[in-house]
Coordinates of C-alpha atoms and ligand atoms in Angstrom, one line a residue:
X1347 CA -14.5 -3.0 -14.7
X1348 CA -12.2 -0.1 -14.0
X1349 CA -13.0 3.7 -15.1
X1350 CA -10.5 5.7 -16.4
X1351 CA -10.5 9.7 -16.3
X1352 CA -8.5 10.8 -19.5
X1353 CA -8.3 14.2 -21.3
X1354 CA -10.5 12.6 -23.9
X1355 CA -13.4 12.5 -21.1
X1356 CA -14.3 9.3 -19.4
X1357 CA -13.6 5.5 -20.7
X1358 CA -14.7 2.1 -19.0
X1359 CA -12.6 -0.9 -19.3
X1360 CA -13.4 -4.3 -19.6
X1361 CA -12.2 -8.2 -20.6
X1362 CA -8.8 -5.5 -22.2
X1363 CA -11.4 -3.8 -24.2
X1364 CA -12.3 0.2 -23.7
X1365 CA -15.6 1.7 -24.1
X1366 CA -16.4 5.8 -24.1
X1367 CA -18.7 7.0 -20.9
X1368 CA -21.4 9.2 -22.5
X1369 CA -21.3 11.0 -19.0
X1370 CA -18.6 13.2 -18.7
X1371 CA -19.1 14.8 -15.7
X1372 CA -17.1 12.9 -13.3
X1373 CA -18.8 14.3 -10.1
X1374 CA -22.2 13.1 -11.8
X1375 CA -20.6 9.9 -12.7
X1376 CA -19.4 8.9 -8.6
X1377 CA -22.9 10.0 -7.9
X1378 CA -25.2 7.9 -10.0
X1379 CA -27.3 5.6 -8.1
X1380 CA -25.6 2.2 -9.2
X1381 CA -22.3 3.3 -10.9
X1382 CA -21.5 0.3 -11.6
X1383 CA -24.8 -1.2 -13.1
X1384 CA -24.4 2.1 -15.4
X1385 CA -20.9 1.5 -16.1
X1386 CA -22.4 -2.3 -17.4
X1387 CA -25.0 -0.9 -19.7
X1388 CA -22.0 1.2 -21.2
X1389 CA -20.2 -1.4 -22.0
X1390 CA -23.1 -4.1 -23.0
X1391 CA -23.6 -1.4 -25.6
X1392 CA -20.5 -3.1 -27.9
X1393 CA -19.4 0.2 -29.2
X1394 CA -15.5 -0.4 -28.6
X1395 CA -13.8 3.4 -28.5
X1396 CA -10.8 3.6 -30.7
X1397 CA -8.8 6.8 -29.0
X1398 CA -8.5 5.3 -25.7
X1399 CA -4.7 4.7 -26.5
X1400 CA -4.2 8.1 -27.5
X1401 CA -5.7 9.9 -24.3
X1402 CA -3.8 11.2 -21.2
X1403 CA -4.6 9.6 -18.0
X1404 CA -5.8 12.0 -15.5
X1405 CA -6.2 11.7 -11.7
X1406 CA -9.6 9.5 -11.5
X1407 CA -11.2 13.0 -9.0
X1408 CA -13.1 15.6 -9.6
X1409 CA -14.6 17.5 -7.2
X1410 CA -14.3 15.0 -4.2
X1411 CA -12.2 15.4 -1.1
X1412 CA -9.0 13.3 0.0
X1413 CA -8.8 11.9 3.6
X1414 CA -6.7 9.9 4.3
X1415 CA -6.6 6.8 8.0
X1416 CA -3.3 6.6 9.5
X1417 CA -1.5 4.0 11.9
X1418 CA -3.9 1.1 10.5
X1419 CA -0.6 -1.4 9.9
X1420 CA 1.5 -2.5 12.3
X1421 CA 4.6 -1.1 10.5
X1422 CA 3.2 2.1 11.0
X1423 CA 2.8 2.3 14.2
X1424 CA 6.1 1.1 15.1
X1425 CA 7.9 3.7 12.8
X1426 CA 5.5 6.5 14.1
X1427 CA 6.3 5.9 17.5
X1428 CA 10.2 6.0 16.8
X1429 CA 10.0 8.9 14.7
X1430 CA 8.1 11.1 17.2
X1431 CA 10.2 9.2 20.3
X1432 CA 12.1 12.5 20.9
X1433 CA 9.0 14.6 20.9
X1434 CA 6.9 12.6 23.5
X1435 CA 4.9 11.5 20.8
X1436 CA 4.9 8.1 20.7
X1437 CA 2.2 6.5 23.2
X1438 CA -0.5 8.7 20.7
X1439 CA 0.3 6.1 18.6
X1440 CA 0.7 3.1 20.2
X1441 CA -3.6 4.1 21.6
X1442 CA -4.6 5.1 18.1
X1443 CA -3.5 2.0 16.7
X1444 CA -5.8 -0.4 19.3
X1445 CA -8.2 2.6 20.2
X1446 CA -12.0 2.0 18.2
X1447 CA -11.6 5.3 16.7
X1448 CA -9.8 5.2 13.7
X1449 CA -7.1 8.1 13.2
X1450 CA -8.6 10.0 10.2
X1451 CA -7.2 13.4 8.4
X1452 CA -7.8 15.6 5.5
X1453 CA -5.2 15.3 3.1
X1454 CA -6.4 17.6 0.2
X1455 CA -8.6 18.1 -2.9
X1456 CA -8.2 17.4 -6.9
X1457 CA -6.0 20.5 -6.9
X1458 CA -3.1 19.0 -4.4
X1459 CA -3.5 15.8 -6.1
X1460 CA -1.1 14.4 -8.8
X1461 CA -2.4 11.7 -11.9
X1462 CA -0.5 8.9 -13.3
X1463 CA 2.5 9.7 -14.7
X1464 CA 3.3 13.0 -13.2
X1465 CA 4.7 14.7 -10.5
X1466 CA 4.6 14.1 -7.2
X1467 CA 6.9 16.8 -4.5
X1468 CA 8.8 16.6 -1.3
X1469 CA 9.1 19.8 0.3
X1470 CA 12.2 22.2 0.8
X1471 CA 12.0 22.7 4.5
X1472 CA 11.8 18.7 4.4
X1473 CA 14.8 16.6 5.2
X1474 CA 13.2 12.9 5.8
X1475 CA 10.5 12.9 2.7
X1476 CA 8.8 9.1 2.2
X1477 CA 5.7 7.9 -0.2
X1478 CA 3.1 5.4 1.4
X1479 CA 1.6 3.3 -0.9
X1480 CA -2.2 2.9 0.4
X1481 CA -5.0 1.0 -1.1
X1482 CA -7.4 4.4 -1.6
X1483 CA -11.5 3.9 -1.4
X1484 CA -14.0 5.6 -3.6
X1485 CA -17.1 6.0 -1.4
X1486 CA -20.4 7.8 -3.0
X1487 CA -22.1 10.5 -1.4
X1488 CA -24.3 8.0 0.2
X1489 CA -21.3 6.4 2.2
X1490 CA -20.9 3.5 -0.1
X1491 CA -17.6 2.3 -1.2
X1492 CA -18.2 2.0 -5.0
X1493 CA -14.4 1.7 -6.2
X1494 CA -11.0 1.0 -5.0
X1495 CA -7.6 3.2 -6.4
X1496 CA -4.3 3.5 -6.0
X1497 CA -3.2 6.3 -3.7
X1498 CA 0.1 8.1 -2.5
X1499 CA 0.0 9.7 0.7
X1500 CA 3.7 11.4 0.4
X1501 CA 4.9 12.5 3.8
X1502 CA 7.6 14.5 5.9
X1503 CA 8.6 12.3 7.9
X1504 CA 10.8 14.8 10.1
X1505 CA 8.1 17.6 10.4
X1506 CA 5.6 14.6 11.5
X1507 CA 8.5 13.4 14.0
X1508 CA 8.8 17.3 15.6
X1509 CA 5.7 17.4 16.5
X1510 CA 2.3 15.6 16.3
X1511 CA 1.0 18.8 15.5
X1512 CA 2.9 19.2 12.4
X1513 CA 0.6 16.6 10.9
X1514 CA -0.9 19.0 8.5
X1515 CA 2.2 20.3 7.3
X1516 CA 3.8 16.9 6.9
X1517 CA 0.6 15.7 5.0
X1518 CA -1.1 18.2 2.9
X1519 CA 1.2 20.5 0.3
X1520 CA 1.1 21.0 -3.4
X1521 CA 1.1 17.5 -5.1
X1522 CA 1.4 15.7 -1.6
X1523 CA -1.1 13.3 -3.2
X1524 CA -1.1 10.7 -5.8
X1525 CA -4.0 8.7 -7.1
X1526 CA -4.4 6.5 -10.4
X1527 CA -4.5 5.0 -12.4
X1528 CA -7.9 4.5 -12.5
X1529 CA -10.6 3.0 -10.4
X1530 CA -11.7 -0.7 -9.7
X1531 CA -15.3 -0.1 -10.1
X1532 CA -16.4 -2.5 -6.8
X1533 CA -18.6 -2.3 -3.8
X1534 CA -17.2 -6.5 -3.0
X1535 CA -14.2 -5.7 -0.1
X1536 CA -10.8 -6.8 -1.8
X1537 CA -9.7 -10.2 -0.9
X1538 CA -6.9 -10.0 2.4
X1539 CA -4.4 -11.4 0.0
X1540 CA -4.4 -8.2 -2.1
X1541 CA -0.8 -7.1 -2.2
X1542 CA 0.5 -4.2 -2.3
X1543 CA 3.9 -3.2 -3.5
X1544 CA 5.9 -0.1 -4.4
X1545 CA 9.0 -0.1 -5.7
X1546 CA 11.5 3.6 -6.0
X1547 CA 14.3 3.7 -8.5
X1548 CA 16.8 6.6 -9.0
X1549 CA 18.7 6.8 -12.3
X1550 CA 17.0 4.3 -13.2
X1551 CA 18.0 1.5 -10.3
X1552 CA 15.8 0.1 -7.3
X1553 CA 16.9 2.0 -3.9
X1554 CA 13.4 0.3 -2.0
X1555 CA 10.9 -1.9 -2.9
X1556 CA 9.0 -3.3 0.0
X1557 CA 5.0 -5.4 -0.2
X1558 CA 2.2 -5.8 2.4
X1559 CA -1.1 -7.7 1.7
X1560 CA -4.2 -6.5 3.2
X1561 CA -4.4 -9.1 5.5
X1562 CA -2.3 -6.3 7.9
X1563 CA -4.3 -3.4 7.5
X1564 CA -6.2 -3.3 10.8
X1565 CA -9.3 -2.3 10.6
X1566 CA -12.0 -2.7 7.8
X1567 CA -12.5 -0.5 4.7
X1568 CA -15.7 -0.1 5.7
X1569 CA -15.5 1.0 9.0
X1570 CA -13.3 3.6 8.2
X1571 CA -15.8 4.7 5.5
X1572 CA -18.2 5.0 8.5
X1573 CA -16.3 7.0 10.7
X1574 CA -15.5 9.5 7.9
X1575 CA -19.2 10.1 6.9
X1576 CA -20.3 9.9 10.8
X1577 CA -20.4 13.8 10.8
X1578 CA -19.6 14.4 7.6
X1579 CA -21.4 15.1 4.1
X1580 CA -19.7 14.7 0.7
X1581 CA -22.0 16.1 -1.8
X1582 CA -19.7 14.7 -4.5
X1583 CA -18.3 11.7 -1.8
X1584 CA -14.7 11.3 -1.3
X1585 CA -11.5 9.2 -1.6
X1586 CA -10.1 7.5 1.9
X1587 CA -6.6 6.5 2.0
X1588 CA -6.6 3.3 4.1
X1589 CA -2.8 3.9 5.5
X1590 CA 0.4 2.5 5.4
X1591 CA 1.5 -0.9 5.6
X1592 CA 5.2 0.0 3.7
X1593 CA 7.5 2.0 5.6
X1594 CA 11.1 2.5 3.9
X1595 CA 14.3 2.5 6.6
X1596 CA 15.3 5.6 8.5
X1597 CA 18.1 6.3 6.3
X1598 CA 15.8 6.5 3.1
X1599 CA 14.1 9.9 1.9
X1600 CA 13.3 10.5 -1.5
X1601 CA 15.1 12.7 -3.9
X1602 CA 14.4 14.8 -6.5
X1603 CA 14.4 12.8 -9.6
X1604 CA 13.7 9.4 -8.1
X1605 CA 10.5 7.5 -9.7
X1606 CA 7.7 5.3 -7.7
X1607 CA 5.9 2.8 -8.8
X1608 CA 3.1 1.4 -6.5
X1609 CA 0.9 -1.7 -7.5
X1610 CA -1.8 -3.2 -6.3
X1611 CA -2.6 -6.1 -8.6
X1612 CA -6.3 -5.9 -9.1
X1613 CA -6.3 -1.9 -9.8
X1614 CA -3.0 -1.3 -11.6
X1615 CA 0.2 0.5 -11.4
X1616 CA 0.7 4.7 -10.2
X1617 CA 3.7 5.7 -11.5
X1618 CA 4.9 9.1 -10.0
X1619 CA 8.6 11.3 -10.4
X1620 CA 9.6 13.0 -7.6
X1621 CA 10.1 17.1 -7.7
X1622 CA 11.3 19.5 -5.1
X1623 CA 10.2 22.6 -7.6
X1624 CA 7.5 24.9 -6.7
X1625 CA 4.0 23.9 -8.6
X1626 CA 4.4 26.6 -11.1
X1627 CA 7.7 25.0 -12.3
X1628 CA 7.0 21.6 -11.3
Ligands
DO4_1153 O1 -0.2 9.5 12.1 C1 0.3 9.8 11.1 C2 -0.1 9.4 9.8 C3 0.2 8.0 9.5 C4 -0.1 7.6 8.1 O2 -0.3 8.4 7.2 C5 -0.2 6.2 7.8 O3 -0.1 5.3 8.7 O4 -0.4 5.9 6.6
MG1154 MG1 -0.4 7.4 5.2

């Protein structure tokens, strides 16, 4: 089943056919006890909704936070290390990658997060700006993963390169986030053949495309979940970003303009445009 947030409230999806959520709170919705034993009895109900096709996707959050793991593929690591090689920052890497503790980071809230078919931005004071297409867990306020998404954790690639420190600013700005377009309603882990795949055009050609399965992500979903609710409590739970496997080449950064599509087969496709704008014009 996959549950769509839409400005005509909330819709579940199954076998191609949509059915209205009769809750439309979404922070109530993430909460319930067995979403998707609830989201079964909505659509065991037969009551097919009509307006589904006429509704604007939104970004599947409400009030939940966005973390996000980084250096959990191999690729990462390898193009963190030689982005930050200059700095000294390298070997942080290297230990993050094999160390038990995952590396783990805020990356916003609903409000720095952009839905299907909208913006995404690179920043001005940005010269080396990349997405990173990352399989994106729902987890409930009890710690349970309940749903899988698509999520883009655009980055600076040069301000992360400076200095480790710059992390925050690399990671979390105005529509540095992407998520959508809806959610694989799920607590079974995703088979290791799950690929992942984004593809940027500009005017309307491929300049990247580039796939990873899971089999390379490192560590397990839910051990990440773990560590983020170890000291942590998410009254409304929260989305974890699972990292990058995808990495573009050095002589790639985004441009105002350019589009990118990520897909993962079993949840869908995000499709994002890029803007440099400010968020009032963007
Ligand atoms: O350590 C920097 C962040 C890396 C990241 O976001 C990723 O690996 O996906
Ligand atoms: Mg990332």
């Amino acid at each position: 089943m996959k549950l769509y947030r839409t400005s005509n409230g909330n819709y579940v999806e199954d076998g191609g056919k949509h059915f209205r959520v009769p809750e439309s709170n979404w922070d109530v919705l993430v909460a319930q006890e067995e979403l998707d034993k609830y989201l079964r009895s909505v659509v065991d109900t037969g009551e097919t909704a009509s307006n589904f096709a006429s509704a604007h996707l939104e970004a599947p959050i409400g009030s939940q936070e966005v973390w996000a793991a980084g250096v959990t593929y191999f690729r990462s690591r390898s193009a963190r290390m030689a982005e930050s090689k200059d700095a000294g920052g390298g070997d942080f890497y290297d230990r993050v990658y094999t160390a038990e503790r995952p590396e783990l980071f805020f990356k916003g809230s609903a409000s720095r997060v952009a839905g299907p078919g909208s913006n995404v931005r690179i920043r001005a004071d940005a010269t080396w700006s990349v997405p990173e297409p990352e399989l994106t867990l729902l987890i409930n306020p009890r710690g349970q993963i309940i749903g899988y998404t698509v999520g883009n954790d655009m980055s600076s690639r040069d301000i992360e390169g400076e200095n480790p420190l710059y992390l925050p600013q690399a990671k979390v700005y105005d529509r540095s986030c992407a998520l959508g377009p809806c959610i694989l309603v799920s607590s079974d882990p995703l088979p290791s053949t799950t690929p992942i795949r984004i593809e940027i055009l500009r005017s309307g050609s491929s300049v990247f495309s580039g796939a990873t399965t899971l089999a390379e992500l490192k560590r397990k979903p839910a051990d990440l979940a773990a560590y983020l609710f170890r000291e942590n409590t998410f009254a409304y739970g929260a989305f974890l970003m699972t990292g990058t496997g995808i990495v573009p080449p050095d002589d790639f950064t985004l441009a105002p303009g350019d589009k990118i599509r990520i897909t993962i087969d079993p949840i869908g496709t995000l499709e994002n445009d890029v803007v440099q704008a400010r968020l009032a014009q963007a």
